[in-house]
Amino acid sequence: MKISTFIISILKLSNMKWEGRRQSKNVDDRRGMGTKGGIAAGGGLVVIIVLLLQFFGGETGKQLAPIVEQFGNAPVQTTSQRELTAEEKKYGEFMATVLADTEDVWHKLFKQYNLGTYKEPTMVLFTDAVRSGCGNASASMGPFYCPADHKLYMDLAFFDELVTRFGAKGGDFAMAYVTAHEVAHHVQTLLGTSQKVNQLQRQTNKVEGNKLSVALELQADFYAGVWAHHNRKYLEEGDIEEALSAANAVGDDAIQGKFSGEVRPDTFTHGTSEQRMYWFMKGYKTGDLNQGDTFSEILN
Ligand SMILES: [Zn+2]
């Protein structure tokens, strides 16, 4: 399915109440900017280390050996800007509304839990390829958060893949869930959790390191659920099912089973479908940040 067709179909499915509400100003829309000649900067082989496996889990085969990605050596060139279509504009408005919702909820929660001031992240919308503070990325990597520049990188293609390749139901709230998950990595960075995990991973072996990654990812799912809880006045019937369907589709066991035919729990970096759904629902039901200690559960 072409992406434009896909966007039209999700907007038709759309039931989350979002139109006419506040849109975040922290959106850097790079979709109209074409790129050509590959996606690495300035010549030479660029090795990209994406900190902490911040991927949502959008990659397919590459998913199994992530962290370090290598790209070719042609420079990024921004070509002439093209007009966005009406559908693309609508999609951007939807994403800006979801981001605004995360800002409202996280400002409130940071105050409520005495966590200091919430610093809002920027959301970069892109297609094909993008340059980030963590290196250059292609859309096939899926959405990700870069702790170095405090930006979420969201590509359109991933939402298409979520439905066509991963078998999720799709729908607007699935996209909101993915966004909330990436915002959760931003929260983990503001709170120092990501940095602690990163440090521990450097001191331990691969299997234990993967467990830490799973705990971090499941906590991000939990935070996404907490966000949904505090945003529930805008949700409608079916929204939570869409989020669960997305969480289910991107579990490590589901992805591995689908693409390699073999499921190896010691290589998991994001958690099983069941775990992802469990933690999202726990956050959604409780709405309580203190219930999200995935680390004691996963590491013991
Ligand atoms: Zn993640």
Short mmCIF file of C-alpha atoms and ligand atoms in Angstrom, two decimals, residues 52-57 143-145 178 181-182 184-185 188 213 216-218 220-221 269-270 276, ligand 1:
data_model
loop_
_atom_site.label_atom_id
_atom_site.label_comp_id
_atom_site.label_asym_id
_atom_site.label_seq_id
_atom_site.Cartn_x
_atom_site.Cartn_y
_atom_site.Cartn_z
CA LEU A 52 21.05 2.49 24.06
CA LEU A 53 19.03 0.84 21.37
CA GLN A 54 16.59 3.64 21.41
CA PHE A 55 14.74 2.11 18.53
CA PHE A 56 11.13 1.47 18.96
CA GLY A 57 11.63 -1.84 17.23
CA PRO A 143 11.13 5.79 14.77
CA PHE A 144 13.78 6.52 17.37
CA TYR A 145 14.77 8.92 20.10
CA VAL A 178 4.49 4.87 19.24
CA HIS A 181 6.83 5.40 23.66
CA GLU A 182 9.51 7.60 22.09
CA ALA A 184 9.01 8.01 27.26
CA HIS A 185 12.64 7.48 26.21
CA GLN A 188 14.02 8.28 30.85
CA SER A 213 17.52 -3.02 27.41
CA LEU A 216 14.21 0.08 29.71
CA GLU A 217 11.91 -0.60 26.76
CA LEU A 218 9.15 -2.08 28.90
CA ALA A 220 8.87 3.11 28.08
CA ASP A 221 5.74 1.08 27.27
CA THR A 269 16.03 -6.16 23.50
CA HIS A 270 12.45 -4.89 23.72
CA ARG A 276 4.84 -5.09 26.17
ZN ZN B 1 11.96 1.99 22.62
#
